[in-house]
CSV table of C-alpha atoms in Angstrom, one decimal:
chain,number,residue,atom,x,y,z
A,16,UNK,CA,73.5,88.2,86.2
A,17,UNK,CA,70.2,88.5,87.3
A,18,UNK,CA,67.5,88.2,84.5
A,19,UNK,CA,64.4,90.8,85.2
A,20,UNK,CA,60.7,89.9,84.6
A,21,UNK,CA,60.5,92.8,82.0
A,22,UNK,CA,63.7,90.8,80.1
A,23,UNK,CA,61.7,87.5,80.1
A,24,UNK,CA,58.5,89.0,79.0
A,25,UNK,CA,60.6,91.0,76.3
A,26,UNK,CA,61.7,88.1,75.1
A,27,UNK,CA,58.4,85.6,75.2
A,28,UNK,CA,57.2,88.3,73.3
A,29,UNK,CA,59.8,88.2,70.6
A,30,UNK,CA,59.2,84.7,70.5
A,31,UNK,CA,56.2,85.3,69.7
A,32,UNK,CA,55.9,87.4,66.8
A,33,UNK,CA,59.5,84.6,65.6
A,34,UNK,CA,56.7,81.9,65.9
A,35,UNK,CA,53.8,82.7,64.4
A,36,UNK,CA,55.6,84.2,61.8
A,37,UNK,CA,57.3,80.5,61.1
A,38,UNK,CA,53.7,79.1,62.0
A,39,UNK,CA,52.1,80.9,58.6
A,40,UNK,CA,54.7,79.3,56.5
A,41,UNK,CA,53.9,75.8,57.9
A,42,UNK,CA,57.2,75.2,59.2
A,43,UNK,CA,56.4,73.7,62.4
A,44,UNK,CA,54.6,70.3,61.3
A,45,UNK,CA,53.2,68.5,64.3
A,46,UNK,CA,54.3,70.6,66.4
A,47,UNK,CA,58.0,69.9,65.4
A,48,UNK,CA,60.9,73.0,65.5
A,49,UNK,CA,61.8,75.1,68.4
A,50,UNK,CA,63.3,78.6,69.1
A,51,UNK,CA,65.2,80.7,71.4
A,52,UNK,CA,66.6,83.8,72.7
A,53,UNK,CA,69.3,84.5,75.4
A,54,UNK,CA,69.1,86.2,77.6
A,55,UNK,CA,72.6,86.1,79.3
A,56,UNK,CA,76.4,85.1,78.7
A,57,UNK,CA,77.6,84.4,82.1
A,58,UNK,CA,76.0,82.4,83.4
A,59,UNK,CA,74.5,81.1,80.4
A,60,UNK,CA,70.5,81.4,80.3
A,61,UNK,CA,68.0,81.8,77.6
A,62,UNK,CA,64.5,81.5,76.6
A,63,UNK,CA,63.2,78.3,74.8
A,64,UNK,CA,60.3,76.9,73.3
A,65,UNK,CA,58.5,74.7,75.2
A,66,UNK,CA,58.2,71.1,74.3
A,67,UNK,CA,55.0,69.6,72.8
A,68,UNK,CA,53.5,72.8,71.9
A,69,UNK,CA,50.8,74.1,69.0
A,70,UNK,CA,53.5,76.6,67.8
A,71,UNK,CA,50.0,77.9,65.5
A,72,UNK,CA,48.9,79.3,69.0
A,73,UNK,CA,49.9,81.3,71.7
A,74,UNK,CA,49.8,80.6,75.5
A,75,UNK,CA,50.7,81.6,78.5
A,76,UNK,CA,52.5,78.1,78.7
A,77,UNK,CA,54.6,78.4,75.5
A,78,UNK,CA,58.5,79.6,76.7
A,79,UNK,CA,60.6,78.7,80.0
A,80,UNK,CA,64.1,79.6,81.3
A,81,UNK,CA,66.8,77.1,81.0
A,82,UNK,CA,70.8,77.4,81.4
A,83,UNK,CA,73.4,76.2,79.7
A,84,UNK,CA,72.5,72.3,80.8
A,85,UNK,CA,69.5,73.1,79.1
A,86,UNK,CA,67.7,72.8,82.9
A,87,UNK,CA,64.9,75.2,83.9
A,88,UNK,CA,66.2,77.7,86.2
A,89,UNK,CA,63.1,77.9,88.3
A,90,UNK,CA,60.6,75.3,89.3
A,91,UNK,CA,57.9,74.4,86.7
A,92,UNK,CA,56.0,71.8,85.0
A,93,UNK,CA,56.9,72.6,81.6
A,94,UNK,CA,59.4,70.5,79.9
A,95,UNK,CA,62.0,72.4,77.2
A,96,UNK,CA,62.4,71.3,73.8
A,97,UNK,CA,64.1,67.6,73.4
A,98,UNK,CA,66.5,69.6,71.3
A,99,UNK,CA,67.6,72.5,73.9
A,100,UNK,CA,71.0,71.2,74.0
A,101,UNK,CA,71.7,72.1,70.9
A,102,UNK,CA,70.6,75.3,71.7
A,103,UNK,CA,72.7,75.9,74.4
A,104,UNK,CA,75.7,74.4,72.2
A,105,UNK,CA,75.3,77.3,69.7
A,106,UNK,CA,75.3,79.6,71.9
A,107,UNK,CA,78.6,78.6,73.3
A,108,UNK,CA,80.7,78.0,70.1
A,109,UNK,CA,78.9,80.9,68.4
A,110,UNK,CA,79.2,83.3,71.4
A,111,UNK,CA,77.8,86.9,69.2
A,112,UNK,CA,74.7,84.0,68.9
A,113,UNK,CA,71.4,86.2,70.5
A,114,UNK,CA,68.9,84.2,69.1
A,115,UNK,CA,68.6,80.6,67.1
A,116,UNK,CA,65.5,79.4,65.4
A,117,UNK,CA,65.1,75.3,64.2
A,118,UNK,CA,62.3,74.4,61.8
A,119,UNK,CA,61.3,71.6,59.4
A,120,UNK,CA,60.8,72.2,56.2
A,121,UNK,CA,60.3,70.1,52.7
A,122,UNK,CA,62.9,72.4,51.0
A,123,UNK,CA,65.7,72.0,53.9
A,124,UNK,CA,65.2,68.5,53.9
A,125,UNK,CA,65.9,67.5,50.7
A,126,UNK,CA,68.5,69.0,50.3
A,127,UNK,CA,70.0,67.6,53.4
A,128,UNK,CA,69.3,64.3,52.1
A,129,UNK,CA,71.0,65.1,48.3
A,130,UNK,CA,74.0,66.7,49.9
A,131,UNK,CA,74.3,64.4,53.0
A,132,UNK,CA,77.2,62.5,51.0
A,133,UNK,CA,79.3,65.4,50.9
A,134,UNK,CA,78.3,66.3,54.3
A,135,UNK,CA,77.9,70.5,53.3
A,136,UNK,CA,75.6,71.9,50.8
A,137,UNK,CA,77.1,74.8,48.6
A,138,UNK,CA,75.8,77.1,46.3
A,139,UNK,CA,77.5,80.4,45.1
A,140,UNK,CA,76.5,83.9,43.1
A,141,UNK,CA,73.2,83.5,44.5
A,142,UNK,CA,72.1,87.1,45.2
A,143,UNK,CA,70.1,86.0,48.7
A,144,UNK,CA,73.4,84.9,50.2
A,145,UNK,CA,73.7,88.9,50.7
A,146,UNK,CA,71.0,87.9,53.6
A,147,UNK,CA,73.4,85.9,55.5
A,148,UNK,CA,75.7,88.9,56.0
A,149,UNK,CA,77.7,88.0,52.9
A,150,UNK,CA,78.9,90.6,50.6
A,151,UNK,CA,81.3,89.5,48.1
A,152,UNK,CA,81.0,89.4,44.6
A,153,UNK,CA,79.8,85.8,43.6
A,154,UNK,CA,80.0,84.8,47.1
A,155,UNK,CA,80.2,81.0,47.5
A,156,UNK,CA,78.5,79.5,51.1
A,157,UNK,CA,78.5,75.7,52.1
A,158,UNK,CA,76.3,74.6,54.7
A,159,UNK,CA,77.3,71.8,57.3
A,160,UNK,CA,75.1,68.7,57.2
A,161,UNK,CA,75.1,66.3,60.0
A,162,UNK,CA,73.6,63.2,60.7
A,163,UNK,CA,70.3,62.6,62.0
A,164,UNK,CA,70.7,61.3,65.8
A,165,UNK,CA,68.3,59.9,67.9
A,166,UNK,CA,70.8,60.7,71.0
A,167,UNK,CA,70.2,64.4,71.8
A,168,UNK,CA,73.8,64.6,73.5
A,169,UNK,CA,75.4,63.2,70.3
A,170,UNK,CA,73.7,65.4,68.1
A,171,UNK,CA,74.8,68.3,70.1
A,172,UNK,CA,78.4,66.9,69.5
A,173,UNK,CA,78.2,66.6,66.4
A,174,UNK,CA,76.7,70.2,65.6
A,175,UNK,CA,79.4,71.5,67.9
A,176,UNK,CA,81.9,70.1,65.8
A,177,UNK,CA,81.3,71.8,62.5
A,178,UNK,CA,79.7,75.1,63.3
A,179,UNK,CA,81.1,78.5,62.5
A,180,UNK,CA,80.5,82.1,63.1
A,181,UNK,CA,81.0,82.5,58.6
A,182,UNK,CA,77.8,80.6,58.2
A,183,UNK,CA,75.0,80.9,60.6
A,184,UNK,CA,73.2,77.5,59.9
A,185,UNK,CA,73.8,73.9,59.6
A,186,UNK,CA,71.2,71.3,58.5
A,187,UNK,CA,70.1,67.8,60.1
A,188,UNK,CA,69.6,65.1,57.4
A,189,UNK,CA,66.1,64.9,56.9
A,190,UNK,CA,65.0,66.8,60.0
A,191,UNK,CA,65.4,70.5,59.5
A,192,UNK,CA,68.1,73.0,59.8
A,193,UNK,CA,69.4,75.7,63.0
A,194,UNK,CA,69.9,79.3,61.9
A,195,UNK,CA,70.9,81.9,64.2
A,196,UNK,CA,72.0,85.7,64.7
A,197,UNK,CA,73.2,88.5,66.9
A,198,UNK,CA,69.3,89.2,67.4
A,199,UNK,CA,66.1,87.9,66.8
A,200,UNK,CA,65.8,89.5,63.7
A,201,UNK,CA,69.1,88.7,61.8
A,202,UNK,CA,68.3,84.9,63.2
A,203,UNK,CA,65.3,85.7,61.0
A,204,UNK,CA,66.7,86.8,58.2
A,205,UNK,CA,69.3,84.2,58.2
A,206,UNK,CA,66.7,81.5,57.9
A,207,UNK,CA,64.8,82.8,55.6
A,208,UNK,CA,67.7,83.4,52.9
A,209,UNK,CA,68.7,80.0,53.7
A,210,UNK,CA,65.1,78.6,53.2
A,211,UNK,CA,64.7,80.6,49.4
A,212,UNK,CA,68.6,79.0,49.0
A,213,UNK,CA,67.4,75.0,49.5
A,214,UNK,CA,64.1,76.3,47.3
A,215,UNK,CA,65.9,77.8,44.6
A,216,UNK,CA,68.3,75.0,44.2
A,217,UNK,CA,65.6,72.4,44.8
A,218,UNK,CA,63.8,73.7,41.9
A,219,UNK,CA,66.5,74.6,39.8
A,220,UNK,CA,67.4,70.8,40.0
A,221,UNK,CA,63.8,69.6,38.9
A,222,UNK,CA,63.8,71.9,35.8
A,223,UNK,CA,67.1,71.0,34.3
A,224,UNK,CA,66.1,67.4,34.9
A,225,UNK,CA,62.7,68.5,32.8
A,226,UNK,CA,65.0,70.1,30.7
A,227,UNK,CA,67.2,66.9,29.7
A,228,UNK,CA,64.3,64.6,29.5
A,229,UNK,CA,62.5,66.8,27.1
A,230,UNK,CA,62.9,65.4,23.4
């Protein structure tokens, strides 16, 4: 499949308005997180962040092509995220995946780090679980959690191995969590139910602490 210029620009643009969206929240510290959109299945190609990048800002330099070896599919001097692969990996396992979005935030951190032992973070009857596509009555969701590698490749592997279309997110202890959806906006929407999720339960932790301390 040929990708068109009007396709690419379509989708820098959405990238866009995903990315300074993200920015305003502060959940790109030092220039940390990346997102994407595909823009094919066969062969596999989408459109990445690329690496190093004020994500507070827009440029013309801010997005390339890559395929599903997370390689640019045209020449250029722009690099792709360090954390393409992963990318690429969700969009395989995951194949109604249109668009995945990676930040860092205090909120999905610690509760990557509390819940790291069990390897999944669960919560149930939480009524923003209805934003992951979940209807049920009381629904109960548990979040992979995997750990942080240094080795791009073996964190791909390891994402790869616990991912599933039920829940569209999994968390990297103390790093940040992937969210993704069958378009830009549900991959949106995903992440931020998950985010008010890890905030609600963060907090909710701190005040029954409070509460048992108090005399």
């Amino acid at each position: 499949m040929t990708i068109t210029l009007e396709q690419r620009l379509d989708a820098f643009r959405r990238l866009d308005e995903a990315k300074l969206t993200f920015a305003r929240r502060d959940w790109f510290p030092g220039t940390s997180g990346n997102l994407s959109i595909k823009l094919s299945d066969e062969p596999l190609q989408f459109a990445v962040t690329a690496s190093g990048k004020d994500k507070t800002k827009l440029s013309p330099e801010d997005y390339l092509v890559v395929d599903g070896n997370s390689q640019p599919v045209e020449p250029t001097a722009l690099k792709p995220s360090a954390e393409t692969l992963v990318h690429a990996v969700v969009y395989r396992v995951i194949p109604t995946a249109k668009a995945c979005f990676h930040v860092h935030t205090i909120w999905n951190n610690l509760i990557s780090e509390l819940y790291f032992g069990q390897r999944a973070f669960s919560i149930q009857g939480q009524e923003l679980i209805k934003g992951l596509g979940i209807w049920e009555e009381n629904a109960r969701i548990t979040v992979p959690i995997v750990e942080n590698f240094a080795d791009i490749p073996t964190l791909a592997s390891a994402i790869e191995k616990v991912i599933t279309p039920e829940v569209p997110g999994v968390l990297i202890r103390n790093h940040g969590i992937y969210a993704w959806g069958d378009s830009d906006f549900a991959a949106k929407r995903h992440l931020e139910a998950f985010e008010f999720l890890f905030e609600y339960h963060a907090r909710w932790l701190q005040l029954r602490q409070a509460a048992v301390a108090a005399p």
